[in-house]
Amino acid sequence: YVVKIEKLYKELSVKEKILVKDFGGAVSIDEATRNTPELVINVVNYAICNVHNERSSGEKDYQKIVVIDTDGKRYVTGSKAFLSSLEQIADEYANEGIDEAIAIKVYRRKSKNYNGDFITCSAI
């Protein structure tokens, strides 16, 4: 598969860009939130990555969001609801000129539109 970074919250070094595109070393937010009520992450950066995977059994083109915490740990998800919430929070920080880690809680919510739940986040 091919991964291209579409957007960065803050600039990364070449090495950091390579690490962001390696989802294998990242913690899956989908898995991490499956059996816990919430996950707390102190976000220092995030990247929206476009993925093209010819061998995918589903969509061949999709997005992954990689979140980097204060310890350098990487988290990854494809949740559009999570991305939307995170970008709104990050935009507020940027608009106020706040350049510090963004403390968020990540959790699952029941969907009103389909059978199941989705991943989202809130500032804490």
Coordinates of C-alpha atoms in Angstrom, one line a residue:
Y1 CA 0.0 0.0 0.0
V2 CA 1.0 3.7 -0.4
V3 CA 0.5 6.3 2.3
K4 CA 0.7 10.0 1.7
I5 CA 0.4 12.6 4.4
E6 CA -2.5 15.0 3.5
K7 CA -2.4 17.3 6.5
L8 CA -0.2 17.9 9.6
Y9 CA -1.3 19.8 12.7
K10 CA 2.4 20.8 13.2
E11 CA 5.4 20.2 11.0
L12 CA 7.3 16.9 11.5
S13 CA 10.9 15.9 10.7
V14 CA 11.6 13.4 7.9
K15 CA 12.0 10.6 10.5
E16 CA 8.7 11.5 12.2
K17 CA 6.9 11.6 8.8
I18 CA 8.2 8.1 8.1
L19 CA 7.0 6.9 11.6
V20 CA 3.6 8.5 11.1
K21 CA 3.1 6.5 7.9
D22 CA 3.9 3.2 9.6
F23 CA 0.6 2.2 11.1
G24 CA 2.0 -1.1 12.3
G25 CA 3.8 0.5 15.2
A26 CA 0.7 2.5 16.3
V27 CA -2.0 1.6 18.8
S28 CA -5.4 1.1 17.2
I29 CA -7.8 3.5 18.8
D30 CA -10.6 1.2 17.7
E31 CA -9.2 -1.7 19.7
A32 CA -8.1 0.4 22.6
T33 CA -11.6 1.7 23.2
R34 CA -13.4 -1.6 22.7
N35 CA -13.3 -2.7 26.3
T36 CA -12.7 0.6 28.2
P37 CA -15.1 3.5 28.8
E38 CA -12.5 6.1 27.6
L39 CA -8.9 6.6 26.6
V40 CA -7.1 9.8 27.5
I41 CA -4.5 11.1 25.1
N42 CA -2.4 14.3 25.4
V43 CA -2.1 15.2 21.7
V44 CA 1.0 17.0 20.6
N45 CA 0.5 16.4 16.9
Y46 CA -1.7 14.5 14.4
A47 CA -1.6 13.6 10.7
I48 CA -4.3 12.8 8.2
C49 CA -3.0 10.2 5.9
N50 CA -4.4 9.1 2.5
V51 CA -3.9 5.4 1.9
H52 CA -4.1 3.5 -1.4
N53 CA -4.2 -0.2 -1.0
E54 CA -4.7 -2.3 -4.1
R55 CA -5.1 -5.5 -2.1
S56 CA -7.8 -4.2 0.1
S57 CA -11.0 -6.3 0.1
G58 CA -13.1 -3.1 0.6
E59 CA -12.3 0.4 -0.4
K60 CA -8.9 0.8 -2.1
D61 CA -8.6 4.5 -1.0
Y62 CA -9.3 5.6 2.5
Q63 CA -7.9 7.9 5.3
K64 CA -6.2 7.1 8.6
I65 CA -5.6 9.6 11.4
V66 CA -2.4 9.2 13.4
V67 CA -2.3 11.0 16.7
I68 CA 1.0 11.5 18.6
D69 CA 1.0 11.9 22.4
T70 CA 3.5 13.7 24.6
D71 CA 5.4 10.4 25.1
G72 CA 5.8 9.9 21.3
K73 CA 3.2 7.0 21.3
R74 CA 1.2 6.9 18.1
Y75 CA -2.5 6.1 17.9
V76 CA -4.3 5.3 14.6
T77 CA -8.0 5.2 13.5
G78 CA -10.1 5.6 10.4
S79 CA -13.0 7.2 12.3
K80 CA -14.4 10.2 10.5
A81 CA -16.3 11.3 13.7
F82 CA -13.1 11.2 15.7
L83 CA -11.2 13.2 13.0
S84 CA -14.0 15.8 12.9
S85 CA -14.1 16.3 16.7
L86 CA -10.3 16.4 17.0
E87 CA -10.0 19.0 14.2
Q88 CA -12.6 21.2 15.8
I89 CA -10.7 21.1 19.1
A90 CA -7.3 21.7 17.5
D91 CA -8.7 24.6 15.5
E92 CA -9.9 26.3 18.7
Y93 CA -6.4 25.8 20.2
A94 CA -4.8 27.3 17.1
N95 CA -7.3 30.2 16.9
E96 CA -6.4 31.1 20.5
G97 CA -2.7 30.8 19.8
I98 CA -2.3 28.0 22.3
D99 CA 0.7 25.8 21.6
E100 CA 0.5 23.0 24.1
A101 CA -0.6 19.4 24.2
I102 CA -4.4 19.0 23.7
A103 CA -5.8 16.7 26.4
I104 CA -8.6 14.6 24.9
K105 CA -10.7 11.7 26.0
V106 CA -11.6 9.2 23.3
Y107 CA -14.7 7.1 23.7
R108 CA -17.4 5.2 21.9
R109 CA -21.0 6.4 21.4
K110 CA -24.1 4.5 20.2
S111 CA -25.1 5.5 16.7
K112 CA -28.6 6.8 16.0
N113 CA -28.1 6.1 12.3
Y114 CA -27.0 2.5 12.2
N115 CA -26.7 -0.5 14.5
G116 CA -23.5 -0.1 16.5
D117 CA -21.3 2.6 17.8
F118 CA -18.7 5.1 16.6
I119 CA -15.5 6.7 18.0
T120 CA -15.3 10.3 18.9
C121 CA -13.4 12.6 21.3
S122 CA -13.8 15.6 23.6
A123 CA -11.4 18.0 25.2
I124 CA -10.7 17.6 28.9

